Tab-separated table of C-alpha atoms in Angstrom:
chain	number	residue	atom	x	y	z
A	1	MET	CA	25.108	-13.983	7.182
A	2	PRO	CA	26.504	-11.070	9.273
A	3	CYS	CA	24.444	-8.243	8.829
A	4	PRO	CA	26.027	-5.722	5.717
A	5	PRO	CA	27.128	-2.052	6.670
A	6	ARG	CA	24.340	0.655	7.376
A	7	GLU	CA	25.298	2.366	4.144
A	8	THR	CA	24.316	-0.647	1.890
A	9	PHE	CA	20.324	0.086	2.463
A	10	GLN	CA	19.107	1.714	0.174
A	11	ILE	CA	15.154	1.342	-0.253
A	12	GLY	CA	13.332	2.165	2.556
A	13	TRP	CA	9.935	0.116	3.313
A	14	ILE	CA	7.352	1.559	5.634
A	15	CYS	CA	4.584	0.485	6.676
A	16	ALA	CA	1.334	1.811	8.876
A	17	LEU	CA	0.263	-1.201	11.001
A	18	PRO	CA	1.701	-3.982	12.744
A	19	ILE	CA	0.174	-6.629	10.480
A	20	GLU	CA	2.000	-4.709	7.468
A	21	ALA	CA	5.280	-5.205	9.072
A	22	ALA	CA	4.877	-8.997	9.684
A	23	ALA	CA	3.929	-9.103	5.845
A	24	ALA	CA	6.842	-7.200	4.870
A	25	LYS	CA	9.259	-9.599	6.688
A	26	GLU	CA	7.722	-12.488	5.233
A	27	MET	CA	8.727	-11.680	1.906
A	28	LEU	CA	12.541	-10.819	2.835
A	29	ASP	CA	14.803	-13.206	1.344
A	30	GLU	CA	17.189	-12.929	4.048
A	31	ASN	CA	16.509	-11.242	7.571
A	32	PHE	CA	19.709	-9.369	9.646
A	33	GLY	CA	17.529	-8.329	12.501
A	34	LEU	CA	16.886	-5.062	14.029
A	35	LEU	CA	19.608	-2.245	13.384
A	36	ASP	CA	21.258	-1.803	16.641
A	37	ALA	CA	22.786	1.483	16.230
A	38	GLN	CA	20.873	4.566	14.532
A	39	ASP	CA	20.759	8.496	15.014
A	40	LEU	CA	20.012	9.166	18.676
A	41	SER	CA	16.971	11.594	17.987
A	42	ASP	CA	15.719	8.752	15.760
A	43	SER	CA	12.933	6.505	17.891
A	44	ASN	CA	12.354	4.127	14.783
A	45	ILE	CA	12.808	0.807	14.753
A	46	TYR	CA	14.603	-0.872	11.630
A	47	THR	CA	14.439	-4.254	10.570
A	48	LEU	CA	17.031	-5.300	8.046
A	49	GLY	CA	16.995	-7.368	5.453
A	50	ARG	CA	17.485	-8.282	1.434
A	51	ILE	CA	14.914	-8.928	-1.187
A	52	GLY	CA	16.812	-10.454	-4.171
A	53	LYS	CA	19.553	-7.926	-5.024
A	54	HIS	CA	18.529	-5.339	-3.147
A	55	HIS	CA	18.941	-4.424	0.648
A	56	VAL	CA	16.349	-2.704	2.357
A	57	VAL	CA	15.167	-1.402	5.622
A	58	ILE	CA	11.254	-1.573	7.477
A	59	ALA	CA	10.011	0.528	9.638
A	60	CYS	CA	6.588	0.521	11.152
A	61	LEU	CA	4.488	3.723	12.344
A	62	PRO	CA	4.184	3.845	16.417
A	63	GLY	CA	1.132	1.830	17.735
A	64	GLY	CA	-2.169	3.964	17.500
A	65	GLN	CA	-0.696	6.588	15.281
A	66	CYS	CA	-1.651	6.230	11.566
A	67	GLY	CA	-2.312	9.006	9.355
A	68	ILE	CA	0.304	11.904	7.546
A	69	THR	CA	1.986	13.222	10.202
A	70	SER	CA	3.233	9.800	11.735
A	71	ALA	CA	4.564	8.922	8.186
A	72	THR	CA	6.269	11.962	7.857
A	73	THR	CA	8.054	11.530	11.265
A	74	VAL	CA	8.963	8.040	10.403
A	75	ALA	CA	10.249	8.936	6.842
A	76	THR	CA	12.215	11.888	8.249
A	77	ASN	CA	13.695	9.989	11.111
A	78	MET	CA	14.762	6.763	8.511
A	79	ILE	CA	15.992	9.589	6.155
A	80	ARG	CA	18.083	10.749	9.138
A	81	THR	CA	20.135	7.297	10.037
A	82	PHE	CA	20.098	6.213	6.323
A	83	SER	CA	21.147	9.468	5.263
A	84	LYS	CA	24.465	7.936	3.261
A	85	SER	CA	22.114	5.563	1.258
A	86	LEU	CA	18.638	6.048	1.341
A	87	ARG	CA	17.576	6.508	-2.343
A	88	ILE	CA	13.882	4.756	-3.158
A	89	GLY	CA	11.291	4.239	-0.577
A	90	LEU	CA	7.713	2.125	-0.526
A	91	MET	CA	4.951	2.839	1.273
A	92	VAL	CA	3.409	-0.802	1.676
A	93	GLY	CA	-0.050	-1.719	3.346
A	94	VAL	CA	-3.816	-1.970	2.980
A	95	GLY	CA	-6.323	0.703	1.865
A	96	GLY	CA	-9.980	0.898	1.149
A	97	GLY	CA	-10.645	-0.156	-2.262
A	98	ILE	CA	-13.252	2.112	-4.743
A	99	PRO	CA	-14.811	-0.183	-6.967
A	100	SER	CA	-16.802	1.238	-10.408
A	101	ALA	CA	-17.850	0.281	-13.443
A	102	ALA	CA	-14.663	1.170	-15.007
A	103	HIS	CA	-12.152	-0.628	-12.598
A	104	ASP	CA	-13.564	-3.950	-11.220
A	105	ILE	CA	-11.729	-3.784	-7.521
A	106	ARG	CA	-12.345	-6.336	-5.266
A	107	LEU	CA	-11.183	-7.417	-1.789
A	108	GLY	CA	-7.758	-8.950	-2.072
A	109	ASP	CA	-6.779	-7.039	-5.128
A	110	VAL	CA	-3.696	-4.855	-5.322
A	111	VAL	CA	-3.752	-0.533	-6.408
A	112	ILE	CA	-0.480	0.983	-6.920
A	113	SER	CA	0.130	4.956	-7.180
A	114	CYS	CA	0.886	5.939	-10.696
A	115	PRO	CA	0.753	9.226	-12.007
A	116	LYS	CA	-2.397	9.992	-14.616
A	117	ASN	CA	-3.051	13.301	-16.588
A	118	THR	CA	-1.766	15.985	-13.900
A	119	CYS	CA	-1.546	13.860	-11.156
A	120	GLY	CA	1.693	11.943	-9.673
A	121	GLY	CA	0.026	9.117	-8.566
A	122	VAL	CA	-1.151	10.086	-4.723
A	123	VAL	CA	-3.656	13.478	-4.020
A	124	GLN	CA	-4.531	14.495	-0.899
A	125	TYR	CA	-8.003	14.902	-1.004
A	126	ASP	CA	-8.289	16.789	2.382
A	127	MET	CA	-5.901	19.236	1.793
A	128	GLY	CA	-7.377	22.679	0.257
A	129	LYS	CA	-9.495	25.760	0.957
A	130	VAL	CA	-12.813	26.439	1.768
A	131	GLU	CA	-14.328	29.634	-1.057
A	132	VAL	CA	-17.118	31.427	-1.276
A	133	GLY	CA	-20.340	29.390	-0.661
A	134	GLY	CA	-18.756	26.674	1.360
A	135	GLU	CA	-17.401	24.964	-2.021
A	136	PHE	CA	-14.177	23.322	-1.114
A	137	HIS	CA	-11.122	23.569	-3.392
A	138	ARG	CA	-8.114	20.905	-3.523
A	139	THR	CA	-5.228	22.995	-3.690
A	140	GLY	CA	-1.287	21.944	-3.890
A	141	SER	CA	0.240	18.863	-5.760
A	142	LEU	CA	2.203	15.731	-4.528
A	143	ASN	CA	5.550	14.551	-6.384
A	144	SER	CA	5.660	11.485	-8.796
A	145	PRO	CA	7.051	8.311	-7.520
A	146	PRO	CA	10.754	7.736	-8.652
A	147	ARG	CA	11.608	7.415	-12.779
A	148	GLY	CA	13.491	3.963	-11.616
A	149	LEU	CA	10.061	2.574	-9.847
A	150	LEU	CA	7.859	3.655	-12.933
A	151	THR	CA	9.851	1.861	-15.169
A	152	ALA	CA	9.993	-1.229	-13.456
A	153	ILE	CA	6.193	-1.212	-13.035
A	154	ASN	CA	6.023	-0.920	-16.731
A	155	LEU	CA	8.741	-3.729	-17.034
A	156	MET	CA	6.137	-5.753	-14.663
A	157	ARG	CA	2.984	-5.083	-16.664
A	158	ALA	CA	4.133	-5.932	-19.918
A	159	ALA	CA	5.420	-9.486	-18.499
A	160	GLU	CA	2.169	-9.957	-16.989
A	161	LEU	CA	0.842	-9.754	-20.972
A	162	THR	CA	2.609	-12.784	-21.585
A	163	ASP	CA	3.583	-14.486	-18.250
A	164	ASP	CA	1.773	-15.447	-15.436
A	165	PRO	CA	3.393	-13.182	-12.163
A	166	HIS	CA	5.140	-14.192	-9.297
A	167	TYR	CA	3.659	-12.486	-6.200
A	168	PRO	CA	0.744	-15.271	-6.316
A	169	LYS	CA	3.569	-17.647	-5.567
A	170	TYR	CA	4.808	-15.421	-2.904
A	171	LEU	CA	1.622	-14.777	-1.107
A	172	LEU	CA	0.724	-18.532	-1.130
A	173	LYS	CA	4.698	-19.536	0.309
A	174	ALA	CA	4.264	-17.290	2.988
A	175	ILE	CA	0.287	-17.965	3.874
A	176	GLY	CA	1.563	-22.026	4.012
A	177	ARG	CA	4.533	-21.162	6.013
A	178	ASN	CA	2.917	-22.056	9.643
A	179	ALA	CA	0.004	-22.232	11.281
A	180	ARG	CA	0.267	-18.522	12.911
A	181	THR	CA	0.663	-17.415	9.361
A	182	ARG	CA	-2.158	-19.669	7.815
A	183	LYS	CA	-4.213	-17.863	10.987
A	184	ASN	CA	-3.462	-14.680	10.275
A	185	PHE	CA	-2.758	-14.485	6.385
A	186	VAL	CA	-5.397	-16.702	4.562
A	187	ARG	CA	-7.818	-15.389	2.327
A	188	PRO	CA	-11.324	-15.003	3.723
A	189	GLN	CA	-14.329	-16.445	1.274
A	190	GLN	CA	-16.872	-13.812	1.192
A	191	ASP	CA	-16.225	-10.619	-0.509
A	192	ARG	CA	-19.350	-8.658	-0.458
A	193	LEU	CA	-20.292	-4.878	-1.939
A	194	PHE	CA	-23.142	-3.857	-0.521
A	195	LYS	CA	-25.116	-0.896	-2.687
A	196	LEU	CA	-24.891	2.229	-1.509
A	197	GLU	CA	-27.977	2.717	0.103
A	198	HIS	CA	-27.898	-0.097	2.281
A	199	TYR	CA	-25.812	0.645	5.596
A	200	HIS	CA	-23.962	-1.926	7.882
A	201	TYR	CA	-26.667	-3.784	9.969
A	202	GLY	CA	-26.515	-2.969	13.662
A	203	THR	CA	-22.830	-3.152	15.616
A	204	ALA	CA	-21.547	-6.650	14.597
A	205	SER	CA	-18.330	-6.821	13.520
A	206	THR	CA	-18.854	-8.972	10.503
A	207	CYS	CA	-21.607	-8.639	7.981
A	208	ASP	CA	-23.376	-11.802	8.669
A	209	GLY	CA	-26.567	-9.943	9.228
A	210	CYS	CA	-26.634	-7.942	5.858
A	211	LEU	CA	-28.908	-9.060	3.446
A	212	ALA	CA	-27.914	-10.796	0.609
A	213	GLU	CA	-30.429	-8.666	-1.802
A	214	TRP	CA	-28.342	-5.665	-0.670
A	215	GLU	CA	-25.252	-6.387	-2.545
A	216	GLU	CA	-24.271	-5.290	-5.851
A	217	THR	CA	-24.579	-8.208	-8.577
A	218	ARG	CA	-20.909	-9.020	-10.004
A	219	SER	CA	-19.426	-11.295	-12.461
A	220	GLU	CA	-17.703	-14.261	-11.281
A	221	ARG	CA	-13.923	-14.013	-12.061
A	222	GLU	CA	-11.758	-16.440	-13.760
A	223	THR	CA	-9.357	-16.822	-10.874
A	224	SER	CA	-9.156	-16.089	-7.546
A	225	ASP	CA	-5.504	-14.575	-7.527
A	226	PRO	CA	-5.089	-10.951	-6.688
A	227	GLN	CA	-5.361	-8.374	-9.485
A	228	PRO	CA	-3.420	-5.342	-10.199
A	229	HIS	CA	-4.831	-1.871	-10.647
A	230	TYR	CA	-2.862	0.999	-11.550
A	231	GLY	CA	-3.374	4.565	-11.087
A	232	ILE	CA	-4.656	7.653	-8.285
A	233	ILE	CA	-4.602	6.570	-4.574
A	234	ALA	CA	-5.965	9.137	-2.687
A	235	SER	CA	-4.575	10.044	0.674
A	236	GLY	CA	-5.892	11.844	3.848
A	237	ASN	CA	-6.279	12.211	7.352
A	238	ALA	CA	-9.966	10.966	8.062
A	239	VAL	CA	-11.000	7.452	7.654
A	240	ILE	CA	-13.378	6.981	5.024
A	241	LYS	CA	-16.526	4.831	6.032
A	242	ASP	CA	-19.418	5.532	4.246
A	243	GLY	CA	-20.111	4.484	0.418
A	244	PHE	CA	-21.668	7.816	-0.700
A	245	THR	CA	-18.411	9.882	0.612
A	246	ARG	CA	-16.271	6.801	-1.248
A	247	GLU	CA	-18.326	7.512	-4.628
A	248	GLN	CA	-18.190	11.699	-4.370
A	249	LEU	CA	-14.206	11.483	-4.185
A	250	ARG	CA	-14.092	8.786	-6.875
A	251	LEU	CA	-16.069	11.495	-8.805
A	252	ASP	CA	-13.645	14.285	-7.527
A	253	THR	CA	-10.411	12.804	-7.824
A	254	GLY	CA	-10.622	9.756	-9.927
A	255	ALA	CA	-9.062	7.763	-6.830
A	256	LEU	CA	-8.959	3.763	-7.046
A	257	CYS	CA	-7.905	3.557	-3.288
A	258	PHE	CA	-7.922	5.521	-0.099
A	259	GLU	CA	-5.440	5.198	2.551
A	260	MET	CA	-4.087	7.754	5.204
A	261	GLU	CA	-0.150	7.946	4.800
A	262	ALA	CA	0.853	8.249	1.533
A	263	ALA	CA	0.455	11.979	1.548
A	264	GLY	CA	2.879	12.619	4.387
A	265	LEU	CA	5.789	11.122	2.171
A	266	MET	CA	5.560	11.846	-1.275
A	267	MET	CA	7.287	15.582	-1.323
A	268	ASP	CA	10.686	14.268	0.308
A	269	PHE	CA	10.297	10.618	0.441
A	270	PRO	CA	10.492	9.555	-3.211
A	271	CYS	CA	8.227	6.275	-2.742
A	272	ILE	CA	5.165	4.437	-4.786
A	273	ALA	CA	2.202	3.554	-2.584
A	274	ILE	CA	1.152	0.125	-2.822
A	275	ARG	CA	-2.171	-0.924	-1.288
A	276	GLY	CA	-3.547	-4.111	-0.801
A	277	VAL	CA	-7.982	-3.759	-0.637
A	278	CYS	CA	-9.448	-4.716	2.651
A	279	ASP	CA	-12.573	-3.240	2.465
A	280	TYR	CA	-15.089	-0.699	0.669
A	281	ALA	CA	-14.532	2.144	2.620
A	282	ASP	CA	-18.227	2.394	3.743
A	283	THR	CA	-20.184	1.061	6.659
A	284	HIS	CA	-19.533	-2.635	6.015
A	285	LYS	CA	-15.996	-1.778	6.828
A	286	ASN	CA	-14.220	-4.403	8.889
A	287	LYS	CA	-10.856	-6.238	9.361
A	288	GLN	CA	-11.553	-9.679	7.918
A	289	TRP	CA	-9.232	-9.028	4.899
A	290	GLN	CA	-6.887	-6.691	6.813
A	291	GLY	CA	-3.954	-9.910	6.533
A	292	TYR	CA	-4.476	-11.078	3.360
A	293	ALA	CA	-4.224	-7.807	2.083
A	294	ALA	CA	-1.419	-6.350	3.640
A	295	LEU	CA	0.383	-9.596	2.543
A	296	VAL	CA	-0.832	-9.532	-1.177
A	297	ALA	CA	0.645	-5.909	-1.275
A	298	ALA	CA	3.845	-7.206	0.166
A	299	SER	CA	3.870	-9.680	-2.334
A	300	TYR	CA	3.413	-7.297	-5.286
A	301	ALA	CA	6.205	-5.091	-3.879
A	302	LYS	CA	8.601	-8.057	-3.664
A	303	GLU	CA	8.110	-8.972	-7.173
A	304	LEU	CA	8.513	-5.171	-8.112
A	305	LEU	CA	11.830	-5.195	-6.653
A	306	GLY	CA	12.688	-7.790	-9.022
A	307	TYR	CA	12.387	-5.478	-11.900
A	308	VAL	CA	14.389	-2.684	-10.373
A	309	PRO	CA	18.190	-2.961	-11.210
A	310	ILE	CA	21.275	-1.861	-8.913
A	311	SER	CA	22.316	1.043	-11.185
A	312	SER	CA	18.377	2.083	-11.684
A	313	VAL	CA	18.567	2.776	-7.294
A	314	LEU	CA	21.908	4.410	-8.174
A	315	GLN	CA	20.780	6.991	-10.443
A	316	GLU	CA	18.159	8.338	-7.861
A	317	ASN	CA	19.469	10.923	-5.914
A	318	LEU	CA	20.327	10.685	-1.923
A	319	MET	CA	16.593	11.488	0.217
A	320	VAL	CA	18.493	13.585	2.416
A	321	ASP	CA	19.805	15.511	-0.503
A	322	ILE	CA	15.902	16.079	-1.875
A	323	CYS	CA	15.240	16.865	1.686
A	324	ASP	CA	17.897	19.583	1.688
A	325	MET	CA	16.427	21.138	-1.300
């Protein structure tokens, strides 16, 4: 099929890591390849494709440049090149899970940013001011996701009460496509959550040397399918790699997940953040679950788009107009 005109692409999908971009491309029903012509000041590289009835443009952050500022630059360039069509955004990738008694978050689950109380769904945990006595106070607020995406999420959540979701099937199909996808996206066997006081043993890249008695006791799940969690995602420029810090930020923000890009998008790039849980943001953090978690997030995003009517997308303002405002 020939590539549709640039003005056809209304949904922007941003990733931070190459593994996340690869997972996104696995979700395309049609891949139209790379965009040949774009704004001369735009340094992004775009993959164009179709998911169901939607035409989607995928962009990845430059290598080694994760974080809020890089995400803002990629989004700004995308809006400039697709100024006549872009209306809705997705920030899809991996994040550090924040398990608690109220939220049984495990590796391979997916966290979706949704408004709660006065928070629009994403909180920038490192934006604020230090007041008298050295106490840090968060300031400012970030926009909520587009109304059409929030409505689609509620439809999807309602469907899950009576029917099996489709994203686990998308996940398994992508994993089994060939030897490379099996190698890079297969689900790891071990999911170990360690007690806060037990730090990672030595400098090893795996937790093989970490003792079993250090682990939290958790009940066995009925299924190995990834479970969705809806609520606040904490975003900031710092990598969280300490269990006590994770717990303190959970108490402060109520967040279910940490990541490093969404806060750079929410004001001018109306989007929802979808994060596959690849670690627990502690000293035991490693990359073993990264591929599977990235594919989980992409699979969820694909199903979510199936609940978004074209008419709902057209009701959203063009992103370029939001920037002008």
